[in-house]
mmCIF file of C-alpha atoms and ligand atoms in Angstrom:
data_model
loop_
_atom_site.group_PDB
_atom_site.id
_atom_site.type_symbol
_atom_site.label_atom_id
_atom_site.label_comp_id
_atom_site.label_asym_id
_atom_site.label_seq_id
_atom_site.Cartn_x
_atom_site.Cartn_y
_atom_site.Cartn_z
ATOM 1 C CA UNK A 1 0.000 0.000 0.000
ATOM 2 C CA UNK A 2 1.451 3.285 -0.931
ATOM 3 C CA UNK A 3 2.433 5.730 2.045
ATOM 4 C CA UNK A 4 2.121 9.010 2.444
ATOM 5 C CA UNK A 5 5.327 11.357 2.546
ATOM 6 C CA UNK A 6 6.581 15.195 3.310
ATOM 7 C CA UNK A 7 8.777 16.966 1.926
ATOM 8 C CA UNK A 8 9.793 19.753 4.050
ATOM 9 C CA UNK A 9 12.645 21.883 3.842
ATOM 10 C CA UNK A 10 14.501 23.889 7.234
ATOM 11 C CA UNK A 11 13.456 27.691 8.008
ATOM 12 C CA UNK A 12 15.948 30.223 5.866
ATOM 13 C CA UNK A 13 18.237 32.131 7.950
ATOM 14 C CA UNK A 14 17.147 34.841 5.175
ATOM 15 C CA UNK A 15 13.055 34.498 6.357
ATOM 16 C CA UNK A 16 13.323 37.939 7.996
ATOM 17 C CA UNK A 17 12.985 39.084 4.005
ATOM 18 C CA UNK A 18 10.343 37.343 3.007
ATOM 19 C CA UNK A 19 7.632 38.154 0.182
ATOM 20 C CA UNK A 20 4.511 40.006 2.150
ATOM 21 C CA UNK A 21 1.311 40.666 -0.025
ATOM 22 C CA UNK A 22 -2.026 41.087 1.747
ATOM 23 C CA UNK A 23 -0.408 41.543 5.614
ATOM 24 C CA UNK A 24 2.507 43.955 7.270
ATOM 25 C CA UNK A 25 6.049 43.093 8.592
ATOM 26 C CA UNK A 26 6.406 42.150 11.995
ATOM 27 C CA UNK A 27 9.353 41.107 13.522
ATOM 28 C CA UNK A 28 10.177 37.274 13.165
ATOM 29 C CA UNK A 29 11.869 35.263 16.216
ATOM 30 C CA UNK A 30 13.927 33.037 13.772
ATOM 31 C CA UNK A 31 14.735 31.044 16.997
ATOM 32 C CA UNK A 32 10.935 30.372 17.580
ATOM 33 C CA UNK A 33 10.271 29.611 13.891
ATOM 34 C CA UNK A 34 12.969 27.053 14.087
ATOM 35 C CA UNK A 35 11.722 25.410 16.832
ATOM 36 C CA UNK A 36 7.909 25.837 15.209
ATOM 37 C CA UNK A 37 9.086 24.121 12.237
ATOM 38 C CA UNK A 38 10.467 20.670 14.098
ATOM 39 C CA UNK A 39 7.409 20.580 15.909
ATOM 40 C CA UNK A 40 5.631 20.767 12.647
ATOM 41 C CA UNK A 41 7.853 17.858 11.393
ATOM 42 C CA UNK A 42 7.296 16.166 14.442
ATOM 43 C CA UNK A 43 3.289 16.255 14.733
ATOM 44 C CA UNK A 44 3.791 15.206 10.851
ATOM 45 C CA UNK A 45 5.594 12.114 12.224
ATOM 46 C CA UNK A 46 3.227 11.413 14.641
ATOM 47 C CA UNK A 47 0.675 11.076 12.742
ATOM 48 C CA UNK A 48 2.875 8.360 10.531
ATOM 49 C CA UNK A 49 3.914 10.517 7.630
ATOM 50 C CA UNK A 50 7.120 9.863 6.524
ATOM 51 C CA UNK A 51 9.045 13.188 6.020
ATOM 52 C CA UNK A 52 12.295 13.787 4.283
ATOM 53 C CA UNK A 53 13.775 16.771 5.201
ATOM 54 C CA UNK A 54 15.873 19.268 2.951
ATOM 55 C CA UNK A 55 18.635 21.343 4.104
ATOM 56 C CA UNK A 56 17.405 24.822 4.179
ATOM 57 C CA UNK A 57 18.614 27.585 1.533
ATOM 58 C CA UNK A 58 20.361 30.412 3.293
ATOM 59 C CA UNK A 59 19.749 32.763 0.010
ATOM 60 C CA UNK A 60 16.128 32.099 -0.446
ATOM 61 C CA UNK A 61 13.936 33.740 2.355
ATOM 62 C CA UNK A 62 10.779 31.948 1.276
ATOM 63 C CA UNK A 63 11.721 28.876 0.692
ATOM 64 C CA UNK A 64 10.575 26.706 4.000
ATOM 65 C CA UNK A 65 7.264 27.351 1.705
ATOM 66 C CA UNK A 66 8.037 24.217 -0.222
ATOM 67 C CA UNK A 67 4.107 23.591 -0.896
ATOM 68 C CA UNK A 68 4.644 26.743 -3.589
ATOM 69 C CA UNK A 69 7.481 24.814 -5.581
ATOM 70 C CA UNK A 70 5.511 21.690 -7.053
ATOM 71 C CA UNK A 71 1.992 20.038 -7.423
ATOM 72 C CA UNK A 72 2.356 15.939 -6.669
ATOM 73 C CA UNK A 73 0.079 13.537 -8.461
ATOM 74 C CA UNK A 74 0.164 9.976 -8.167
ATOM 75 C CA UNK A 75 0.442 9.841 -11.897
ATOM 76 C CA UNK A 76 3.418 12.996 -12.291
ATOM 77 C CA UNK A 77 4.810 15.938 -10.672
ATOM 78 C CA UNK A 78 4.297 19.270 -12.022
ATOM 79 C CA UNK A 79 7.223 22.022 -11.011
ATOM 80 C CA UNK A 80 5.388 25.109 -10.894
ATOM 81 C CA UNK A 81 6.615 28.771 -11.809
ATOM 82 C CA UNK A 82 5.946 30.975 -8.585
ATOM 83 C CA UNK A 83 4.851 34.521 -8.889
ATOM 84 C CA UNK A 84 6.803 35.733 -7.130
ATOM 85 C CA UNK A 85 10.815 36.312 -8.907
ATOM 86 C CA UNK A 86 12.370 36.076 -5.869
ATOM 87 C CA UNK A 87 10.708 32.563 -5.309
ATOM 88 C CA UNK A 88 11.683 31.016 -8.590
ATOM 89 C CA UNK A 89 15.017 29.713 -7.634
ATOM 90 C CA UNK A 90 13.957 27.512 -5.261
ATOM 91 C CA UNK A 91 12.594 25.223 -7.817
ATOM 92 C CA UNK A 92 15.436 23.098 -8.904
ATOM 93 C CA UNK A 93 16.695 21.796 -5.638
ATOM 94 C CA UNK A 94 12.387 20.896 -5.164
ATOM 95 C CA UNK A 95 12.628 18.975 -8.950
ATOM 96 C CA UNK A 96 15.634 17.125 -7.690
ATOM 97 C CA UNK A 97 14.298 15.726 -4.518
ATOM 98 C CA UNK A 98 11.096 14.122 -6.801
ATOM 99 C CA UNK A 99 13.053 13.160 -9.649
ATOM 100 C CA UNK A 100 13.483 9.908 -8.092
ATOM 101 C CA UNK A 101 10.063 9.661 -7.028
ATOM 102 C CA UNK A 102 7.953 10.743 -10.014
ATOM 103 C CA UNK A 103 9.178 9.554 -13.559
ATOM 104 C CA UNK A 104 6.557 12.123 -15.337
ATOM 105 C CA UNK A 105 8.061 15.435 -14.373
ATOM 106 C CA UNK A 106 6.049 18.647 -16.154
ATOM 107 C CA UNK A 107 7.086 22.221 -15.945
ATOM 108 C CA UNK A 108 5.023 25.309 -16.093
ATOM 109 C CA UNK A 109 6.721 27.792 -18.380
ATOM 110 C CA UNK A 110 6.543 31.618 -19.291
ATOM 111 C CA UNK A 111 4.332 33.276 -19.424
ATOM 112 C CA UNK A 112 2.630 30.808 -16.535
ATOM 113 C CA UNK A 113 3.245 31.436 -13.003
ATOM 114 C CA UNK A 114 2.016 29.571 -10.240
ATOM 115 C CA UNK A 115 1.904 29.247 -6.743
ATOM 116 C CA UNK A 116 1.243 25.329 -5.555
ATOM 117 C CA UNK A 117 -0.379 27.039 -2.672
ATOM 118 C CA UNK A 118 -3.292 28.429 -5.277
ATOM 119 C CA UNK A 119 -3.569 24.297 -6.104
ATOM 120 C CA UNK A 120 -6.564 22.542 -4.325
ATOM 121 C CA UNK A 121 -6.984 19.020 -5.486
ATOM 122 C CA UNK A 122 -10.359 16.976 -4.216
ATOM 123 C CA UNK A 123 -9.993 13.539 -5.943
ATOM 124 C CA UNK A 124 -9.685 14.078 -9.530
ATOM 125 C CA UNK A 125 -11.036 17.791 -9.252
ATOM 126 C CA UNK A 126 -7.924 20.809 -9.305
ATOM 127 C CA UNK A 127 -8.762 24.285 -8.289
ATOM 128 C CA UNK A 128 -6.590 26.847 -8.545
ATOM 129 C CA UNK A 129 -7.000 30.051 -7.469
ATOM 130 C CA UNK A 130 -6.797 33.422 -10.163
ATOM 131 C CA UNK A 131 -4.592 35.389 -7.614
ATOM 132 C CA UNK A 132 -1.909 37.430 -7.553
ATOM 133 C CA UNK A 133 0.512 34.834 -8.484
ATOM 134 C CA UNK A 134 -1.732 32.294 -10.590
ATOM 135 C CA UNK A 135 -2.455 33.167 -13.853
ATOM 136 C CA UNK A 136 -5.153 31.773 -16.104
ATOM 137 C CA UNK A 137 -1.943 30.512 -18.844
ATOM 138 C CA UNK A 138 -0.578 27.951 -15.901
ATOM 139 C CA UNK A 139 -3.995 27.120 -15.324
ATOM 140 C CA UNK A 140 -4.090 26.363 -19.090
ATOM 141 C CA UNK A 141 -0.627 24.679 -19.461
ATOM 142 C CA UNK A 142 -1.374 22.431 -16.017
ATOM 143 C CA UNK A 143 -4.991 21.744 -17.485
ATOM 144 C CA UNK A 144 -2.834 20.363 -20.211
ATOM 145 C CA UNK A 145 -0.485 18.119 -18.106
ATOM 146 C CA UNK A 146 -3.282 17.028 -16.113
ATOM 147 C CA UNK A 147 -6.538 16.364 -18.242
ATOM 148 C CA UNK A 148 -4.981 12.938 -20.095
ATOM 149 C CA UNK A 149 -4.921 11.724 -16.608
ATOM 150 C CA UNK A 150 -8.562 12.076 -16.062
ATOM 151 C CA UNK A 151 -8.239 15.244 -13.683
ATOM 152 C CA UNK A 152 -10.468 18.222 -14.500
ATOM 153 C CA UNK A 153 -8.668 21.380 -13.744
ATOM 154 C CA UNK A 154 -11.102 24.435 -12.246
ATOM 155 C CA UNK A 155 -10.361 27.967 -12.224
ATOM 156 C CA UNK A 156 -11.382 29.794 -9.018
ATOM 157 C CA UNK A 157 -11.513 33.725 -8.862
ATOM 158 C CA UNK A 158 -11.016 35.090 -5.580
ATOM 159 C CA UNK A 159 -10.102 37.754 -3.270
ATOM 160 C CA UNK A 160 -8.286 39.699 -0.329
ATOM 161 C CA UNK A 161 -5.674 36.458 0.182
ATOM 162 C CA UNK A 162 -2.386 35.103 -0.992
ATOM 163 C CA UNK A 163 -3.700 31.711 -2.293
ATOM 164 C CA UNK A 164 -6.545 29.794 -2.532
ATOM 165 C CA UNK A 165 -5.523 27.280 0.097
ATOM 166 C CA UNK A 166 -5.835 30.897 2.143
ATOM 167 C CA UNK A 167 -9.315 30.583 1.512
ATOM 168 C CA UNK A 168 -10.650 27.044 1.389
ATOM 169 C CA UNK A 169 -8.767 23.664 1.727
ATOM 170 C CA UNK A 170 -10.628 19.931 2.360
ATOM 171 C CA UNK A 171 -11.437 18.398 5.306
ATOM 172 C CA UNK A 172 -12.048 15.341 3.398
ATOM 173 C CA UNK A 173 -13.467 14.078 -0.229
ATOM 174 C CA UNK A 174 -16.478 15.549 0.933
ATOM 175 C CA UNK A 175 -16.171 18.637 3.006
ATOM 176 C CA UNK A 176 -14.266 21.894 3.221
ATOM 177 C CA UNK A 177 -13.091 24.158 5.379
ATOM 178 C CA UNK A 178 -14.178 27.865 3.645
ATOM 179 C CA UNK A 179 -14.005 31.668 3.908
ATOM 180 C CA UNK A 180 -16.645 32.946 2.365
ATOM 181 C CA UNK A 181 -15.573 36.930 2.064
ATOM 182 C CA UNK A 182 -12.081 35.382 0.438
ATOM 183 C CA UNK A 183 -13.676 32.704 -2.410
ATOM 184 C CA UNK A 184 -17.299 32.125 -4.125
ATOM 185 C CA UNK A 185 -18.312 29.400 -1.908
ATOM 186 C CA UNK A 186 -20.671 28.233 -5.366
ATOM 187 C CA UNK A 187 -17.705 26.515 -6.899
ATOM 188 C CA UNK A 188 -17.769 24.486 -4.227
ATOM 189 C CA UNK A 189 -21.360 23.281 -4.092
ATOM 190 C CA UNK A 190 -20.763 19.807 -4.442
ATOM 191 C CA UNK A 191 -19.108 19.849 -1.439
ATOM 192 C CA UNK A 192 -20.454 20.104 2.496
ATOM 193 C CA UNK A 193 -18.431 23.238 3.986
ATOM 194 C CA UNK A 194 -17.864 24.236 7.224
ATOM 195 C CA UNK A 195 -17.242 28.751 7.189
ATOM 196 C CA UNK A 196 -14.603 29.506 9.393
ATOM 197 C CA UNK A 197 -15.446 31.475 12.159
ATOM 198 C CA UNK A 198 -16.007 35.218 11.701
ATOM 199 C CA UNK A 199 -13.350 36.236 13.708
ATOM 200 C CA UNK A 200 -10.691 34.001 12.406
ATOM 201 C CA UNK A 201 -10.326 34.541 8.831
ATOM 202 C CA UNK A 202 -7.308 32.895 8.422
ATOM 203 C CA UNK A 203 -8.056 29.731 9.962
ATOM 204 C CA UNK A 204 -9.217 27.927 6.027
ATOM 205 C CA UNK A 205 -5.951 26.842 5.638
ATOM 206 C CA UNK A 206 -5.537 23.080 6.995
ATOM 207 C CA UNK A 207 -3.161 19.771 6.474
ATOM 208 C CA UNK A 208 -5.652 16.966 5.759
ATOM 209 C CA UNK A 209 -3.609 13.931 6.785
ATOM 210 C CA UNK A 210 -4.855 10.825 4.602
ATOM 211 C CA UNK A 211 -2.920 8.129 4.968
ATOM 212 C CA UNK A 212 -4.522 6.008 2.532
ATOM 213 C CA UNK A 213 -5.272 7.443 -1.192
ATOM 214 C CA UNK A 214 -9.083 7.067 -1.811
ATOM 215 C CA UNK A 215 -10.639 8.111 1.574
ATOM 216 C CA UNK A 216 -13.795 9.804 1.420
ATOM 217 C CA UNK A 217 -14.291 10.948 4.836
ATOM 218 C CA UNK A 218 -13.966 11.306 8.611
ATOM 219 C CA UNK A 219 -12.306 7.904 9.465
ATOM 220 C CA UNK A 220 -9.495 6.611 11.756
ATOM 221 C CA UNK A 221 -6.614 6.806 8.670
ATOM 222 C CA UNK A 222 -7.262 10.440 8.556
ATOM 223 C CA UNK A 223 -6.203 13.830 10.894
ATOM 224 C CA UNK A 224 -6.407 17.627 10.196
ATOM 225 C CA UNK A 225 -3.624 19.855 11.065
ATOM 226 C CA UNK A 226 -4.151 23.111 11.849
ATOM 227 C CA UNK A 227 -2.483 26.027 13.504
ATOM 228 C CA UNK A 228 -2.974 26.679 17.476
ATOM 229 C CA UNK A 229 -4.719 30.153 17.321
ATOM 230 C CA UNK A 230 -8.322 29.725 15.416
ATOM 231 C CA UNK A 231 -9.839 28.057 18.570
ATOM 232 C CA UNK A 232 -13.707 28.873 17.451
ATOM 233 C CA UNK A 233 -12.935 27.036 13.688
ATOM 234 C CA UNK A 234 -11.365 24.647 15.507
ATOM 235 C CA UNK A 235 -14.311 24.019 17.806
ATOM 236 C CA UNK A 236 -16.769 23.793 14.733
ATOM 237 C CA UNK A 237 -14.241 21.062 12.874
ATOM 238 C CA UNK A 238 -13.982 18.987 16.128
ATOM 239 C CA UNK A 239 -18.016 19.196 16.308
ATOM 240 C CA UNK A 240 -18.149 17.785 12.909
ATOM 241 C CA UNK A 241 -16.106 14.763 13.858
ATOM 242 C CA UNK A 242 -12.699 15.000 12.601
ATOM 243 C CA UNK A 243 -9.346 14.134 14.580
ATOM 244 C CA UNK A 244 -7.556 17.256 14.926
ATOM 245 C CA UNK A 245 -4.290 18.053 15.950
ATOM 246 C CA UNK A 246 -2.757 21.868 16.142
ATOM 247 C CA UNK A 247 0.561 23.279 15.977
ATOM 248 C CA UNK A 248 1.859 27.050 17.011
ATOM 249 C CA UNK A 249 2.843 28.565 13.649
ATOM 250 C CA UNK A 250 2.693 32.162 14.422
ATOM 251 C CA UNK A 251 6.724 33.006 13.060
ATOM 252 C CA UNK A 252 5.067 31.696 9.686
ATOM 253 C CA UNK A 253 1.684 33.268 9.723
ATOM 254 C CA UNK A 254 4.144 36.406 9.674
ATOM 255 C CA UNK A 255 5.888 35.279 7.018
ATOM 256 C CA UNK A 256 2.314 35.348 5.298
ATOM 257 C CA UNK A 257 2.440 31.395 5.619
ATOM 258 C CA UNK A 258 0.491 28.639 7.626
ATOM 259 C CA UNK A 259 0.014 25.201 7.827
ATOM 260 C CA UNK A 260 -0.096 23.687 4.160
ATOM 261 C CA UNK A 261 2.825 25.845 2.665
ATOM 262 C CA UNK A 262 5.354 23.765 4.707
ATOM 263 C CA UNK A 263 4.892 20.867 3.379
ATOM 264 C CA UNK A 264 4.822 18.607 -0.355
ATOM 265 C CA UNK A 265 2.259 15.662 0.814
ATOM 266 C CA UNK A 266 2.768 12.304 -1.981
ATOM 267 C CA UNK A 267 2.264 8.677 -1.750
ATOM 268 C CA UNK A 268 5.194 6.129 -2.540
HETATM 269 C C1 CIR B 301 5.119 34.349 -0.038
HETATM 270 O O1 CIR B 301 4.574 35.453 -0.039
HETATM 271 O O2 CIR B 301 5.333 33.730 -1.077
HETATM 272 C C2 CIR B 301 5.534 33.759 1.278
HETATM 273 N N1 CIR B 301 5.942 34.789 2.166
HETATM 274 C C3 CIR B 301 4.441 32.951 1.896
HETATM 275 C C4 CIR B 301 4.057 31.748 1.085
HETATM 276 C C5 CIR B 301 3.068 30.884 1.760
HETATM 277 N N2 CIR B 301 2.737 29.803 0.913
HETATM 278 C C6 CIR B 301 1.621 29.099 1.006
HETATM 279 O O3 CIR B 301 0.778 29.373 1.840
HETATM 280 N N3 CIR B 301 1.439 28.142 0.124
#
């Protein structure tokens, strides 16, 4: 039975620079982050997920964000073009970790860009978010890669957020986790969804833990990860009976960051 993996990557000592879009600097305890990050690898280990852990890249502030870097199917990996220039280089060290995972390996190219955190996948459904650093040609050049496989690939529009996984991410095959003010909830009508509470707008953004591929809901195989500080959302996802497990992330969330960002999740 195929298991499921991370790929993480160490904080940058560089983070202090990081890309902001939608949120101000604050100062980041580099210290803290560190730890924050090992006891984000650890819960990910606890919850039997094997990680494999990359080195971090003193030059590239961003690039604990590994989520941004690639999209992992079963069938291929795609490398993605981030949106942001300063992000782009931390591609090839991402594509040389999966070459020997993934034997399909796509690229999106100029004029694309593309953030994996804009990337939603629900079975053999793909959103991706229209936002600041998708653009609708990756959404056509990964529609490409991805419909011979039998995925259908789903353009979202959407607002006031980084990436879509800012705004809505699953809870399961069936359910999501959704901010209403930040995404049209309609293009998700085939789906139950929980609305994060008022006061926590940030609090969409979750790590659904599946350890086997085809789950379809709630069950013992599966866990949510989410950060420490949304405890009302996190009240309403407990109440509809899924195993939850938190983590402090706040030297990320100032990076602009949360949960799913720090992580590439793929079955071997
Ligand atoms: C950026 O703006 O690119 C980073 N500071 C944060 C990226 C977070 N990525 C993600 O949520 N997928």
């Amino acid at each position: 039975m195929p298991t499921l993996h991370a790929l993480c990557r160490a904080v940058s000592p560089a983070m202090l620079d990081c890309e902001l879009s939608f949120i101000g600097r604050e100062p980041i305890d580099l210290a803290l982050a560190n730890t924050q990050h090992n006891a984000y690898v650890k819960a990910l280990r606890a919850l039997n997920v094997e990680v494999v852990e990359l080195p971090a890249e003193a030059a590239l502030p961003d690039s604990v964000f590994v989520e941004d870097t690639v999209l992992l199917f079963d069938e291929l990996a795609v490398m993605t073009r981030p949106g942001a220039q300063s992000r782009r280089a931390e591609v090839a060290s991402i594509e040389a970790a999966f070459s020997a995972h993934r034997e399909i390996i796509a690229r999106i190219f100029e004029p694309g860009t593309l953030d994996g955190g804009d990337v939603l996948q629900i079975g053999k459904r793909v959103f991706v978010g229209l936002s600041q650093r998708s653009n609708q040609a990756a959404i056509e050049q990964l529609s490409a890669c991805l419909t011979p496989f039998g995925y259908q690939v789903i353009a979202v529009p959407m607002q006031d957020c980084l990436h879509l996984k800012s705004a809505v991410t699953a809870l399961s095959d069936d359910t999501v986790l959704i901010n209403p003010d930040w995404v049209d909830v309609d293009y998700f009508k085939d789906y139950q969804q929980i609305y994060v509470a008022k006061s926590e707008p940030h609090a969409a953004n979750l790590v659904r833990i599946a350890l086997t591929a085809s789950t379809s809901s709630a069950s013992d195989m599966e866990s949510i990860l989410m950060p420490a500080n949304f405890p009302e959302t996190e009240v309403l996802i407990r109440a509809a009976g899924f195993a939850l497990h938190t983590v402090d992330v706040s030297e990320f969330q100032k990076a602009e960051g949360a949960v799913t960002c720090c992580s590439v999740l793929f079955y071997v």
